[in-house]
Coordinates of C-alpha atoms in Angstrom, one line a residue:
X1 CA -0.1 0.1 0.0
X2 CA 1.1 3.3 -1.2
X3 CA 1.8 5.5 2.4
X4 CA -0.6 8.3 2.4
X5 CA 1.3 11.7 2.3
X6 CA 0.2 14.2 4.5
X7 CA 0.8 18.1 3.8
X8 CA 3.3 19.7 6.1
X9 CA 0.6 21.7 8.1
X10 CA -1.0 18.5 8.8
X11 CA 2.0 16.5 9.8
X12 CA 2.5 19.2 12.4
X13 CA -1.0 19.3 13.8
X14 CA -1.8 15.7 13.9
X15 CA 0.8 15.1 16.7
X16 CA -0.5 17.9 18.6
X17 CA -4.1 16.7 18.3
X18 CA -3.4 13.0 19.3
X19 CA -1.5 14.2 22.4
X20 CA -4.4 16.6 23.2
X21 CA -6.9 13.8 22.5
X22 CA -5.5 11.3 25.1
X23 CA -4.7 14.0 27.6
X24 CA -8.4 15.0 27.5
X25 CA -9.3 11.4 27.9
X26 CA -7.0 11.1 30.9
X27 CA -8.4 14.2 32.6
X28 CA -12.1 12.6 31.8
X29 CA -11.0 9.7 34.0
X30 CA -9.4 11.8 36.6
X31 CA -12.8 14.0 36.8
X32 CA -15.0 11.2 37.3
X33 CA -13.2 9.2 39.6
X34 CA -12.7 12.4 41.7
X35 CA -16.3 13.1 41.6
X36 CA -17.2 9.6 43.0
X37 CA -14.8 10.1 45.8
X38 CA -12.1 7.7 44.6
X39 CA -9.2 10.0 44.3
X40 CA -6.5 10.1 47.0
X41 CA -4.1 12.7 46.7
X42 CA -5.7 14.7 43.7
X43 CA -2.8 16.9 43.1
X44 CA -0.1 14.3 42.8
X45 CA -2.3 12.6 40.4
X46 CA -2.8 15.3 38.2
X47 CA 0.8 15.9 37.9
X48 CA 1.5 12.5 37.1
X49 CA -1.0 12.6 34.5
X50 CA 0.4 15.7 32.9
X51 CA 4.0 13.9 33.1
X52 CA 2.5 11.0 31.3
X53 CA 1.0 13.0 28.5
X54 CA 4.4 14.4 28.0
X55 CA 6.0 11.0 27.8
X56 CA 3.5 10.1 25.3
X57 CA 4.9 12.3 22.8
X58 CA 8.0 10.4 22.6
X59 CA 6.2 6.9 21.6
X60 CA 7.6 7.2 18.2
X61 CA 11.5 7.4 19.1
X62 CA 11.4 5.4 22.2
X63 CA 8.3 3.1 21.7
X64 CA 9.2 0.3 24.2
X65 CA 10.5 2.5 26.7
X66 CA 7.8 4.8 26.6
X67 CA 5.0 2.1 26.8
X68 CA 6.7 0.5 29.9
X69 CA 7.1 4.0 31.7
X70 CA 3.3 4.8 31.1
X71 CA 2.5 1.3 32.2
X72 CA 4.2 1.6 35.6
X73 CA 2.7 5.4 35.9
X74 CA -0.9 3.8 35.5
X75 CA -0.3 1.4 38.3
X76 CA 0.3 4.5 40.5
X77 CA -2.2 6.7 38.9
X78 CA -5.3 5.1 37.1
X79 CA -5.9 8.2 35.4
X80 CA -3.0 7.5 33.0
X81 CA -4.8 4.7 31.8
X82 CA -6.0 6.4 28.5
X83 CA -2.6 7.6 27.6
X84 CA -1.1 4.1 28.1
X85 CA -4.0 2.6 25.9
X86 CA -3.0 4.9 22.9
X87 CA 0.7 4.2 23.3
X88 CA -0.1 0.3 23.4
X89 CA -2.0 0.8 20.4
X90 CA 0.7 2.9 18.4
X91 CA 3.5 0.9 19.5
X92 CA 1.7 -2.5 18.5
X93 CA 0.9 -1.2 15.2
X94 CA 4.4 -0.1 14.4
X95 CA 6.5 -3.0 15.8
X96 CA 6.5 -5.8 13.0
X97 CA 8.3 -8.3 14.8
X98 CA 5.8 -10.7 16.8
X99 CA 7.8 -11.8 19.5
X100 CA 8.8 -8.6 20.4
X101 CA 5.6 -7.0 20.2
X102 CA 4.1 -9.9 22.5
X103 CA 7.0 -9.3 25.1
X104 CA 6.4 -5.5 25.2
X105 CA 2.9 -6.0 25.8
X106 CA 3.3 -8.9 28.5
X107 CA 5.9 -6.7 30.3
X108 CA 3.8 -3.8 30.1
X109 CA 0.7 -5.3 31.7
X110 CA 2.7 -7.3 34.5
X111 CA 4.5 -4.0 35.4
X112 CA 1.2 -2.2 35.6
X113 CA 0.0 -5.0 37.9
X114 CA 2.8 -5.0 40.2
X115 CA 2.9 -1.1 40.5
X116 CA -0.7 -1.0 41.1
X117 CA -0.1 -3.9 43.8
X118 CA 2.8 -2.0 45.6
X119 CA 0.9 1.2 45.3
X120 CA -2.3 0.0 46.7
X121 CA -1.8 0.5 50.5
X122 CA -0.6 4.3 49.9
X123 CA -1.9 5.7 46.6
X124 CA -4.6 3.1 46.0
X125 CA -7.7 1.5 47.4
X126 CA -6.0 0.9 50.7
X127 CA -4.4 -2.7 50.5
X128 CA -2.0 -4.7 48.4
X129 CA -4.9 -7.3 47.6
X130 CA -7.4 -4.5 46.3
X131 CA -4.4 -2.8 44.4
X132 CA -3.9 -6.1 42.7
X133 CA -7.5 -6.4 41.8
X134 CA -7.1 -2.5 40.5
X135 CA -4.2 -3.5 38.4
X136 CA -5.9 -6.9 36.9
X137 CA -9.0 -4.3 36.1
X138 CA -6.7 -1.8 34.3
X139 CA -4.3 -4.3 32.4
X140 CA -6.6 -5.4 29.9
X141 CA -8.4 -2.0 29.0
X142 CA -5.1 0.1 29.3
X143 CA -2.4 -2.5 27.7
X144 CA -3.8 -5.7 26.2
X145 CA -6.9 -4.8 24.4
X146 CA -5.5 -1.7 22.7
X147 CA -2.3 -3.7 21.9
X148 CA -4.2 -6.6 20.1
X149 CA -6.3 -3.8 18.2
X150 CA -3.0 -2.1 17.0
X151 CA -1.4 -5.5 16.0
X152 CA -4.6 -6.4 13.9
X153 CA -4.2 -2.8 12.5
X154 CA -0.4 -3.0 11.7
X155 CA -0.9 -6.4 10.2
X156 CA -3.6 -5.4 7.9
X157 CA -1.7 -2.1 6.7
X158 CA 1.5 -4.1 6.2
X159 CA -0.6 -6.6 4.2
X160 CA -2.2 -4.1 2.0
X161 CA 1.1 -2.5 1.4
X162 CA 2.7 -5.7 0.2
X163 CA -0.3 -6.6 -2.0
X164 CA -0.1 -2.9 -3.4
X165 CA 3.6 -3.2 -4.2
X166 CA 3.0 -6.7 -5.7
X167 CA 0.1 -5.4 -7.7
X168 CA 2.3 -2.4 -9.1
X169 CA 5.3 -4.9 -9.9
X170 CA 2.7 -6.8 -11.7
X171 CA 1.4 -3.7 -13.6
X172 CA 5.1 -2.7 -14.4
X173 CA 5.8 -6.1 -15.8
X174 CA 2.8 -5.7 -17.7
X175 CA 3.7 -2.7 -19.3
X176 CA 7.0 -3.7 -20.0
X177 CA 5.6 -6.8 -21.7
X178 CA 3.5 -4.4 -23.8
X179 CA 6.3 -2.3 -24.8
X180 CA 8.5 -5.3 -25.8
X181 CA 5.5 -6.8 -28.0
X182 CA 5.3 -3.3 -29.5
X183 CA 8.8 -2.8 -30.2
X184 CA 8.9 -6.4 -31.5
X185 CA 6.1 -5.8 -33.7
X186 CA 7.6 -2.7 -35.1
X187 CA 10.8 -4.5 -35.7
X188 CA 8.9 -6.9 -37.7
X189 CA 7.5 -4.1 -39.6
X190 CA 10.8 -2.3 -40.3
X191 CA 12.3 -5.7 -41.8
X192 CA 9.3 -6.1 -44.1
X193 CA 9.6 -2.6 -45.1
X194 CA 13.6 -3.1 -45.4
X195 CA 12.9 -6.1 -47.7
X196 CA 10.3 -4.4 -49.8
X197 CA 11.8 -1.0 -50.3
X198 CA 15.4 -2.7 -50.7
X199 CA 13.8 -4.7 -53.6
X200 CA 12.3 -2.1 -55.0
X201 CA 15.6 0.3 -54.8
X202 CA 17.6 -2.8 -56.2
X203 CA 15.6 -2.6 -59.3
X204 CA 15.8 0.9 -59.8
X205 CA 19.3 0.7 -59.2
X206 CA 19.6 -1.9 -61.7
X207 CA 17.5 -0.1 -64.3
X208 CA 19.5 3.0 -63.6
X209 CA 22.7 1.2 -64.3
X210 CA 21.2 -0.4 -67.7
X211 CA 20.0 3.1 -68.6
X212 CA 23.6 4.6 -68.0
X213 CA 25.2 2.2 -70.3
X214 CA 22.6 2.8 -72.8
X215 CA 23.0 6.7 -72.7
X216 CA 26.9 6.5 -72.9
X217 CA 26.3 5.6 -76.7
X218 CA 23.0 7.3 -77.5
X219 CA 22.9 10.5 -75.5
X220 CA 26.1 11.1 -73.6
X221 CA 24.8 14.3 -72.3
X222 CA 22.2 12.6 -70.4
X223 CA 24.6 9.8 -68.9
X224 CA 25.3 12.1 -65.9
X225 CA 21.8 12.2 -64.9
X226 CA 21.5 8.5 -65.1
X227 CA 25.0 8.0 -63.0
X228 CA 23.1 10.4 -60.3
X229 CA 20.0 8.3 -60.2
X230 CA 22.0 5.1 -59.9
X231 CA 24.1 6.8 -57.1
X232 CA 21.3 8.3 -55.3
X233 CA 19.6 4.8 -55.3
X234 CA 22.7 3.2 -53.9
X235 CA 22.9 5.7 -51.3
X236 CA 19.1 5.4 -50.2
X237 CA 19.9 1.7 -50.0
X238 CA 22.8 2.5 -47.6
X239 CA 20.9 4.8 -45.4
X240 CA 17.9 2.2 -45.4
X241 CA 20.2 -0.5 -44.0
X242 CA 21.9 1.8 -41.7
X243 CA 18.1 2.8 -40.4
X244 CA 16.3 -0.2 -40.2
X245 CA 18.9 -3.0 -40.6
X246 CA 19.6 -3.1 -36.9
X247 CA 16.2 -4.5 -36.3
X248 CA 16.6 -7.3 -38.7
X249 CA 17.8 -9.8 -36.3
X250 CA 14.9 -9.2 -33.9
X251 CA 12.0 -9.3 -36.2
X252 CA 12.8 -10.6 -39.8
X253 CA 10.7 -13.6 -40.8
X254 CA 12.0 -16.5 -42.1
X255 CA 11.0 -20.0 -43.4
X256 CA 7.0 -20.4 -43.8
X257 CA 6.3 -16.8 -42.5
X258 CA 8.5 -14.9 -45.0
X259 CA 6.8 -12.4 -46.7
X260 CA 5.8 -13.1 -50.3
X261 CA 3.6 -11.5 -52.9
X262 CA 0.7 -13.9 -52.1
X263 CA 0.8 -12.7 -48.1
X264 CA -2.5 -11.8 -47.1
X265 CA -4.5 -12.6 -50.4
X266 CA -7.6 -14.5 -50.5
X267 CA -5.5 -17.7 -51.4
X268 CA -3.2 -17.2 -48.4
X269 CA -6.2 -16.8 -45.8
X270 CA -7.7 -19.7 -47.3
X271 CA -4.7 -21.7 -46.9
X272 CA -4.3 -20.5 -43.2
X273 CA -8.2 -21.8 -42.8
X274 CA -7.5 -25.1 -44.4
X275 CA -4.1 -25.4 -42.2
X276 CA -6.6 -25.0 -39.1
X277 CA -9.3 -27.5 -40.3
X278 CA -6.5 -30.1 -40.8
X279 CA -5.5 -29.5 -37.3
X280 CA -9.2 -30.2 -36.1
X281 CA -10.8 -26.8 -35.8
X282 CA -14.2 -26.3 -37.3
X283 CA -13.3 -23.1 -39.1
X284 CA -15.9 -21.2 -41.7
X285 CA -14.3 -18.3 -44.3
X286 CA -16.5 -15.7 -45.3
X287 CA -14.9 -13.1 -47.9
X288 CA -16.7 -10.4 -49.0
X289 CA -15.3 -8.0 -51.7
X290 CA -12.4 -8.4 -54.3
X291 CA -8.9 -9.8 -53.4
X292 CA -6.3 -8.0 -51.8
X293 CA -3.7 -8.9 -54.3
X294 CA -3.6 -5.1 -55.7
X295 CA -3.5 -3.6 -52.1
X296 CA -0.1 -2.5 -50.4
X297 CA 2.0 -5.3 -48.8
X298 CA 1.7 -3.7 -45.2
X299 CA -2.1 -4.1 -45.5
X300 CA -1.8 -7.5 -46.6
X301 CA 0.7 -8.4 -43.9
X302 CA -1.5 -7.0 -41.3
X303 CA -4.5 -9.1 -42.6
X304 CA -2.4 -12.3 -42.7
X305 CA -0.9 -11.7 -39.1
X306 CA -4.5 -11.1 -37.6
X307 CA -5.9 -14.2 -39.0
X308 CA -2.9 -16.3 -38.0
X309 CA -2.7 -15.0 -34.6
X310 CA -6.3 -15.4 -33.9
X311 CA -6.4 -19.0 -35.2
X312 CA -3.2 -19.8 -33.1
X313 CA -5.0 -18.6 -30.0
X314 CA -8.0 -20.8 -30.7
X315 CA -5.8 -23.9 -31.2
X316 CA -4.0 -23.2 -27.9
X317 CA -7.2 -22.3 -25.9
X318 CA -10.6 -23.4 -27.4
X319 CA -9.8 -26.4 -30.0
X320 CA -13.2 -27.9 -29.7
X321 CA -15.1 -24.7 -30.6
X322 CA -16.4 -23.3 -33.9
X323 CA -14.6 -20.3 -35.6
X324 CA -15.9 -17.8 -38.1
X325 CA -13.2 -15.8 -40.1
X326 CA -14.8 -12.9 -41.9
X327 CA -12.7 -10.5 -44.2
X328 CA -14.8 -7.7 -45.7
X329 CA -13.0 -5.5 -48.5
X330 CA -15.2 -2.5 -49.6
X331 CA -12.6 -0.6 -51.3
X332 CA -12.0 2.1 -48.6
X333 CA -11.0 -0.4 -45.8
X334 CA -10.3 -4.1 -45.1
X335 CA -12.1 -5.4 -42.0
X336 CA -11.3 -8.9 -40.5
X337 CA -13.1 -10.7 -38.0
X338 CA -12.2 -13.8 -36.1
X339 CA -14.8 -15.0 -33.7
X340 CA -14.9 -18.4 -31.8
X341 CA -17.7 -19.5 -29.4
X342 CA -17.3 -21.2 -26.1
X343 CA -15.7 -24.7 -26.1
X344 CA -18.2 -27.4 -24.7
X345 CA -16.3 -28.5 -21.8
X346 CA -13.9 -26.8 -19.5
X347 CA -11.1 -24.3 -20.9
X348 CA -8.4 -26.8 -22.6
X349 CA -4.9 -26.4 -20.7
X350 CA -2.5 -24.7 -23.4
X351 CA 0.5 -27.1 -23.8
X352 CA 2.7 -24.1 -24.5
X353 CA 1.3 -21.0 -22.7
X354 CA 1.7 -17.9 -24.7
X355 CA 3.5 -14.8 -23.7
X356 CA 0.1 -12.5 -24.2
X357 CA 2.1 -10.2 -26.2
X358 CA 0.4 -11.3 -29.5
X359 CA -2.6 -9.2 -29.3
X360 CA -0.6 -6.4 -28.2
X361 CA 1.6 -6.7 -31.4
X362 CA -1.4 -7.0 -33.8
X363 CA -2.8 -3.6 -32.1
X364 CA 0.4 -1.9 -32.7
X365 CA 0.5 -3.0 -36.3
X366 CA -3.2 -2.1 -37.1
X367 CA -2.6 1.3 -35.3
X368 CA 0.3 2.1 -37.2
X369 CA -1.5 1.7 -40.4
X370 CA -4.2 4.0 -39.2
X371 CA -6.6 1.2 -38.4
X372 CA -8.5 0.3 -35.4
X373 CA -7.9 -3.1 -33.4
X374 CA -10.2 -4.9 -30.7
X375 CA -10.0 -8.0 -28.9
X376 CA -12.3 -9.0 -25.9
X377 CA -14.3 -11.9 -24.6
X378 CA -18.0 -12.4 -25.4
X379 CA -20.6 -12.8 -22.9
X380 CA -21.1 -16.4 -24.3
X381 CA -17.8 -17.5 -23.3
X382 CA -16.2 -16.9 -26.9
X383 CA -13.6 -14.6 -28.0
X384 CA -13.8 -12.0 -30.9
X385 CA -10.8 -10.3 -32.7
X386 CA -11.6 -7.4 -35.0
X387 CA -9.5 -5.3 -37.2
X388 CA -10.0 -2.7 -39.5
X389 CA -7.0 -1.2 -41.6
X390 CA -7.5 1.5 -44.4
X391 CA -7.1 -0.3 -48.1
X392 CA -4.6 2.7 -48.8
X393 CA -2.8 3.7 -45.7
X394 CA -1.7 7.6 -45.7
X395 CA 1.5 6.7 -43.7
X396 CA 0.3 7.8 -40.1
X397 CA -2.0 6.3 -37.5
X398 CA -5.5 7.3 -37.3
X399 CA -5.1 8.4 -33.6
X400 CA -2.7 11.1 -34.7
X401 CA -0.1 9.9 -32.4
X402 CA 3.4 9.9 -34.0
X403 CA 5.0 6.5 -34.2
X404 CA 8.2 6.7 -32.0
X405 CA 11.5 4.9 -33.3
X406 CA 13.2 2.0 -32.0
X407 CA 15.4 3.9 -29.7
X408 CA 12.3 5.9 -28.3
X409 CA 10.8 4.8 -25.1
X410 CA 7.2 4.0 -25.3
X411 CA 4.9 5.8 -23.0
X412 CA 3.3 3.6 -20.3
X413 CA -0.2 2.4 -21.1
X414 CA -2.7 3.1 -18.1
X415 CA -5.1 5.8 -17.1
X416 CA -4.2 9.3 -16.9
X417 CA -3.8 10.5 -13.2
X418 CA -5.5 13.7 -14.7
X419 CA -8.8 11.3 -15.6
X420 CA -9.0 9.9 -11.8
X421 CA -12.3 10.7 -10.5
X422 CA -12.9 12.9 -7.4
X423 CA -14.0 10.1 -5.3
X424 CA -10.9 8.1 -5.7
X425 CA -9.1 11.2 -5.2
X426 CA -10.9 12.1 -1.9
X427 CA -10.7 8.3 -0.6
X428 CA -7.4 8.7 1.5
X429 CA -8.8 11.7 3.5
X430 CA -12.0 10.0 3.8
X431 CA -10.4 6.8 5.2
X432 CA -8.3 8.9 7.4
X433 CA -11.2 10.4 8.9
X434 CA -12.9 7.3 9.3
X435 CA -10.1 6.0 10.8
X436 CA -9.8 8.6 13.3
X437 CA -13.4 8.6 14.2
X438 CA -13.0 4.6 15.0
X439 CA -10.0 5.0 17.0
X440 CA -11.6 8.0 19.0
X441 CA -14.5 6.0 19.8
X442 CA -12.6 2.9 20.8
X443 CA -10.4 5.2 23.3
X444 CA -13.7 6.6 24.6
X445 CA -15.1 3.2 25.2
X446 CA -12.0 1.9 26.8
X447 CA -12.0 5.1 29.1
X448 CA -15.6 4.3 30.2
X449 CA -14.4 0.6 31.0
X450 CA -11.4 1.9 33.1
X451 CA -13.8 4.0 35.1
X452 CA -16.0 1.2 35.8
X453 CA -13.1 -1.0 36.6
X454 CA -11.7 1.7 39.1
X455 CA -15.0 2.4 40.6
X456 CA -16.0 -1.2 41.1
X457 CA -12.5 -1.8 42.9
X458 CA -12.8 1.3 45.2
X459 CA -16.7 0.5 45.9
X460 CA -15.8 -3.1 47.0
X461 CA -13.1 -2.1 49.5
X462 CA -14.2 -2.4 53.2
X463 CA -15.0 1.1 55.0
X464 CA -12.8 0.5 57.8
X465 CA -15.8 0.3 60.2
X466 CA -16.6 -3.3 61.5
X467 CA -18.8 -4.7 64.1
X468 CA -22.7 -3.1 65.1
X469 CA -23.3 0.1 64.3
X470 CA -22.6 2.6 67.4
X471 CA -25.3 3.5 69.8
X472 CA -26.2 7.1 70.7
X473 CA -24.6 8.2 73.9
X474 CA -25.0 11.1 76.2
X475 CA -23.2 14.4 75.1
X476 CA -24.2 13.9 71.3
X477 CA -25.7 16.4 69.2
X478 CA -29.1 16.1 68.0
X479 CA -27.4 15.7 64.4
X480 CA -25.1 13.1 65.4
X481 CA -28.0 11.1 67.0
X482 CA -30.3 11.4 64.3
X483 CA -27.5 10.4 61.9
X484 CA -27.3 7.1 63.6
X485 CA -31.2 6.4 63.0
X486 CA -33.0 7.7 65.9
X487 CA -36.0 9.4 64.7
X488 CA -39.1 10.7 66.6
X489 CA -42.3 8.6 66.2
X490 CA -45.8 9.8 66.8
X491 CA -47.2 6.6 67.6
X492 CA -44.7 5.7 70.1
X493 CA -44.9 9.3 71.7
X494 CA -48.5 9.0 72.0
X495 CA -48.0 5.4 73.8
X496 CA -45.7 6.9 76.2
X497 CA -47.9 10.1 77.1
X498 CA -49.3 9.4 80.7
X499 CA -46.7 6.4 81.4
X500 CA -43.5 8.0 81.2
X501 CA -41.4 9.1 84.1
X502 CA -40.8 12.6 84.9
X503 CA -38.3 14.3 82.3
X504 CA -34.7 15.6 83.5
X505 CA -34.2 18.8 84.3
X506 CA -33.2 21.0 81.7
X507 CA -34.9 19.0 79.2
X508 CA -35.8 21.1 76.3
X509 CA -37.4 18.2 74.1
X510 CA -37.6 14.5 73.8
X511 CA -37.4 12.0 70.9
X512 CA -39.3 8.6 70.9
X513 CA -38.0 6.6 68.1
X514 CA -39.9 3.4 67.2
X515 CA -37.0 1.1 67.0
X516 CA -36.5 1.6 70.6
X517 CA -39.6 0.2 71.1
X518 CA -40.1 -3.7 71.2
X519 CA -42.5 -5.8 72.9
X520 CA -40.8 -7.3 76.2
X521 CA -43.8 -9.4 77.4
X522 CA -47.3 -9.8 76.4
X523 CA -49.3 -7.0 77.1
X524 CA -46.3 -4.5 77.5
X525 CA -43.9 -2.5 75.4
X526 CA -40.4 -1.2 76.2
X527 CA -39.9 2.4 74.8
X528 CA -36.7 4.2 74.9
X529 CA -36.7 8.3 75.2
X530 CA -33.9 10.5 74.2
X531 CA -33.9 14.0 75.8
X532 CA -32.2 17.0 74.7
X533 CA -31.3 20.4 76.4
X534 CA -31.9 23.7 74.8
X535 CA -28.4 23.2 73.2
X536 CA -29.5 20.3 71.4
X537 CA -27.2 17.9 73.5
X538 CA -28.5 14.5 74.6
X539 CA -28.5 14.6 78.4
X540 CA -30.4 11.6 79.2
X541 CA -31.5 8.1 77.8
X542 CA -34.5 6.5 79.5
X543 CA -36.3 3.1 79.0
X544 CA -39.8 2.5 80.5
X545 CA -42.3 0.0 80.0
X546 CA -45.8 1.0 79.2
X547 CA -49.0 -1.5 78.8
X548 CA -50.3 -2.5 75.6
X549 CA -54.1 -2.0 74.8
X550 CA -56.0 -5.1 73.2
X551 CA -59.4 -5.2 72.3
X552 CA -61.4 -8.6 73.3
X553 CA -62.6 -10.6 70.1
X554 CA -66.4 -11.0 70.0
X555 CA -66.9 -14.5 70.5
X556 CA -64.9 -14.5 73.8
X557 CA -67.0 -14.5 77.1
X558 CA -66.0 -11.9 79.6

């Protein structure tokens, strides 16, 4: 995968935004835990959180050391947990070696638990056991889970980069192969031109020599003109050999493929079709229009090579398919179509797989003549090759693109970067934004889990008060007595009225709680009375019995 390039401004802003984000997440944990009342030494914890946020900036230069230090700080101050989670994600994502990554995460998690256990009696919940519980609650959310997510993200990114590089290499290889096929076909054309033009120039030179001998006796004053023609022809042949002769060994056809006067004519195409029939291919030829024997050799040669290459491919890949060869010559152009249907069974494995450059060479040959070429698979499963060339080429390709010489590199074939759609151009920015939002939500979820774990551990710790609840005692204020659950009850006050002993001197008011009245024996109640002076101080606690009132049931006899 090609790395996404950031602008200089974005490259400066991104680290600051990441550091600010993890710092705010740490402040969120600090604020929520402090609001719940589980934050001992708030000033010290805030200072440690600021130090951890500053250390987070160095995670790319010293990844292992930063992760271990932040894990230790998280064991001491749980508010550093979001910073440690972001560092674990970043370090795991950038670490390619699996063993090193696993060791870092394991050491960081273990160090967090050890530090939390050690800090439990002083900075933590109050004991080493609850400090251990806090460390075990923070290690997964601050180290393990973000480390695993970073590992998955890093492996995915490295895999995508490897696939993109492999795809780019395959694309470059394809372009080089196409370029080689084009150069190979041009060398063939150059060799053919060398043969054709050289033969014609040889004839011109021969006739000029004969004319020179004839004019030496008949018209000596014209002999110099004949000598000039012969020398000019000789120079043209030499320059032609210098310009095109170097391409002869690469593309000169020999043997049965050598260029003849019959190449590309109807008889030549019928011979190719007959050879395919003899090879077991069901081929049908439809020729419309006059023969091509009067057309230029490049046109005939192009027709011959299109039919031959298409039939060769049929022999390789679809020997059981029916093939139709159509040649249409309407005087202005020659159109050749070779179409084969789908073979009855699965595709036949090619005994000698081709290079895949034949069609590219045909396209180059046809376009250099100013024609058009198409080759594509059919929806029915077959294949079609269609080429159209002018009957009398004007010497230039129809596209208006000048044909480069043998030493001129061909431009790479592929989409123009300017033609890239806006959606494809905006994809990297959209992908970065989606990734940032995903990571932000993930960090928020881990922060919530950290707060829940911290609150659970602190809430589960003992309050330090054991045994039964303390009882009210003389000297307590009214508020302290009420905090112990002693509240006045109207029914108990009514039951005590007329049966209570005299109130102590200095009493300003008494309280008759219901929880102080219990049934002591059948027919009587035990009532407690708490009397307070004018300063709302408890001055006396009295307990006395009052008789209970019970109505007789209707069926009882008095």
